[in-house]
């Protein structure tokens, strides 16, 4: 059985008719991002353990890690990272070598980096050195 814990109202709606067990984090709805946020969301996430957390971000920087543009969303992601055994970062090719406002997580907490195109040799070597499984 697959269970999905999500703060995404959009994901919840899209998967409502699937065979996946869905658990909502609850919290305050951000109407711009259709995500649930806030203290309640963080408290509910803290009740659970997840095998793997899949997340996106706005930018990747070798020195700074994964970066995001929304502080409230970054706090929710950080809470989920603490509850996960493994973390998969799902990004398109435009996120490499891109800065964003909020530091989300350093690469020592990332197990998988999944992207749509082959990254440059420097990123391939970086992932290898940091034991990050690169999937493209």
GROMACS .gro file of C-alpha atoms in nm:
model
  136
    1UNK     CA    1   0.000   0.000   0.000
    2UNK     CA    2   0.115   0.350  -0.082
    3UNK     CA    3   0.022   0.633   0.151
    4UNK     CA    4   0.081   0.995   0.055
    5UNK     CA    5   0.106   1.266   0.320
    6UNK     CA    6   0.068   1.599   0.143
    7UNK     CA    7   0.008   1.965   0.209
    8UNK     CA    8  -0.088   2.017  -0.156
    9UNK     CA    9  -0.459   2.070  -0.214
   10UNK     CA   10  -0.397   2.023  -0.585
   11UNK     CA   11  -0.227   1.684  -0.537
   12UNK     CA   12  -0.503   1.577  -0.301
   13UNK     CA   13  -0.766   1.663  -0.563
   14UNK     CA   14  -0.576   1.499  -0.851
   15UNK     CA   15  -0.522   1.172  -0.661
   16UNK     CA   16  -0.863   1.151  -0.494
   17UNK     CA   17  -0.984   0.877  -0.730
   18UNK     CA   18  -0.659   0.674  -0.722
   19UNK     CA   19  -0.574   0.369  -0.511
   20UNK     CA   20  -0.328   0.575  -0.306
   21UNK     CA   21  -0.413   0.632   0.060
   22UNK     CA   22  -0.418   1.010   0.104
   23UNK     CA   23  -0.346   1.196   0.428
   24UNK     CA   24  -0.383   1.574   0.440
   25UNK     CA   25  -0.164   1.783   0.666
   26UNK     CA   26  -0.442   2.028   0.742
   27UNK     CA   27  -0.357   2.390   0.811
   28UNK     CA   28  -0.417   2.726   0.649
   29UNK     CA   29  -0.468   2.731   0.271
   30UNK     CA   30  -0.235   2.953   0.072
   31UNK     CA   31  -0.461   3.037  -0.222
   32UNK     CA   32  -0.169   3.132  -0.447
   33UNK     CA   33   0.011   2.798  -0.414
   34UNK     CA   34  -0.287   2.579  -0.314
   35UNK     CA   35  -0.076   2.447  -0.028
   36UNK     CA   36  -0.159   2.406   0.339
   37UNK     CA   37   0.076   2.593   0.573
   38UNK     CA   38   0.122   2.718   0.924
   39UNK     CA   39   0.161   2.587   1.279
   40UNK     CA   40  -0.114   2.325   1.248
   41UNK     CA   41   0.045   2.183   0.932
   42UNK     CA   42   0.384   2.151   1.103
   43UNK     CA   43   0.229   1.986   1.410
   44UNK     CA   44   0.045   1.728   1.203
   45UNK     CA   45   0.352   1.646   0.992
   46UNK     CA   46   0.551   1.593   1.314
   47UNK     CA   47   0.314   1.308   1.408
   48UNK     CA   48   0.422   1.099   1.111
   49UNK     CA   49   0.729   0.921   0.979
   50UNK     CA   50   0.767   0.890   0.602
   51UNK     CA   51   0.995   0.657   0.410
   52UNK     CA   52   1.065   0.906   0.136
   53UNK     CA   53   0.986   1.272   0.093
   54UNK     CA   54   0.962   1.406  -0.263
   55UNK     CA   55   0.994   1.781  -0.298
   56UNK     CA   56   1.083   2.052  -0.543
   57UNK     CA   57   1.266   2.379  -0.497
   58UNK     CA   58   1.333   2.702  -0.686
   59UNK     CA   59   1.710   2.671  -0.710
   60UNK     CA   60   2.017   2.454  -0.652
   61UNK     CA   61   2.353   2.593  -0.551
   62UNK     CA   62   2.650   2.371  -0.466
   63UNK     CA   63   2.754   2.592  -0.176
   64UNK     CA   64   2.409   2.676  -0.037
   65UNK     CA   65   2.205   2.364  -0.113
   66UNK     CA   66   1.843   2.358  -0.222
   67UNK     CA   67   1.676   2.699  -0.213
   68UNK     CA   68   1.316   2.816  -0.221
   69UNK     CA   69   1.135   3.146  -0.266
   70UNK     CA   70   0.857   3.114  -0.008
   71UNK     CA   71   0.956   3.104   0.359
   72UNK     CA   72   0.629   2.950   0.480
   73UNK     CA   73   0.653   2.666   0.228
   74UNK     CA   74   1.020   2.615   0.310
   75UNK     CA   75   0.933   2.570   0.678
   76UNK     CA   76   0.681   2.299   0.589
   77UNK     CA   77   0.938   2.122   0.371
   78UNK     CA   78   1.200   2.141   0.649
   79UNK     CA   79   0.954   1.982   0.890
   80UNK     CA   80   0.886   1.699   0.647
   81UNK     CA   81   1.259   1.646   0.585
   82UNK     CA   82   1.303   1.584   0.959
   83UNK     CA   83   1.032   1.316   0.945
   84UNK     CA   84   1.170   1.134   0.638
   85UNK     CA   85   1.415   0.847   0.607
   86UNK     CA   86   1.512   0.959   0.257
   87UNK     CA   87   1.466   1.279   0.058
   88UNK     CA   88   1.422   1.303  -0.319
   89UNK     CA   89   1.461   1.639  -0.486
   90UNK     CA   90   1.262   1.672  -0.809
   91UNK     CA   91   1.378   1.965  -1.025
   92UNK     CA   92   1.391   2.061  -1.390
   93UNK     CA   93   1.719   2.157  -1.557
   94UNK     CA   94   1.662   2.531  -1.508
   95UNK     CA   95   1.708   2.502  -1.129
   96UNK     CA   96   2.079   2.413  -1.143
   97UNK     CA   97   2.311   2.697  -1.039
   98UNK     CA   98   2.015   2.914  -0.949
   99UNK     CA   99   1.979   3.109  -0.625
  100UNK     CA  100   1.657   3.175  -0.437
  101UNK     CA  101   1.558   3.365  -0.123
  102UNK     CA  102   1.533   3.091   0.143
  103UNK     CA  103   1.783   2.817   0.221
  104UNK     CA  104   1.584   2.495   0.232
  105UNK     CA  105   1.832   2.213   0.295
  106UNK     CA  106   2.195   2.129   0.234
  107UNK     CA  107   2.290   1.838   0.014
  108UNK     CA  108   2.388   1.612   0.304
  109UNK     CA  109   2.013   1.548   0.354
  110UNK     CA  110   1.939   1.472  -0.013
  111UNK     CA  111   1.946   1.109  -0.128
  112UNK     CA  112   1.807   1.143  -0.481
  113UNK     CA  113   1.823   1.425  -0.734
  114UNK     CA  114   1.574   1.368  -1.016
  115UNK     CA  115   1.579   1.597  -1.318
  116UNK     CA  116   1.462   1.611  -1.679
  117UNK     CA  117   1.797   1.656  -1.856
  118UNK     CA  118   2.154   1.545  -1.806
  119UNK     CA  119   2.319   1.801  -1.577
  120UNK     CA  120   2.667   1.935  -1.644
  121UNK     CA  121   2.975   1.731  -1.556
  122UNK     CA  122   3.036   1.946  -1.248
  123UNK     CA  123   2.694   1.852  -1.106
  124UNK     CA  124   2.741   1.485  -1.193
  125UNK     CA  125   3.072   1.484  -1.003
  126UNK     CA  126   2.916   1.681  -0.716
  127UNK     CA  127   2.635   1.429  -0.675
  128UNK     CA  128   2.878   1.138  -0.692
  129UNK     CA  129   3.103   1.297  -0.429
  130UNK     CA  130   2.804   1.363  -0.200
  131UNK     CA  131   2.647   1.016  -0.244
  132UNK     CA  132   2.338   1.158  -0.414
  133UNK     CA  133   2.178   0.925  -0.665
  134UNK     CA  134   2.127   1.130  -0.980
  135UNK     CA  135   1.835   1.031  -1.204
  136UNK     CA  136   1.777   1.194  -1.544
   0.00000   0.00000   0.00000
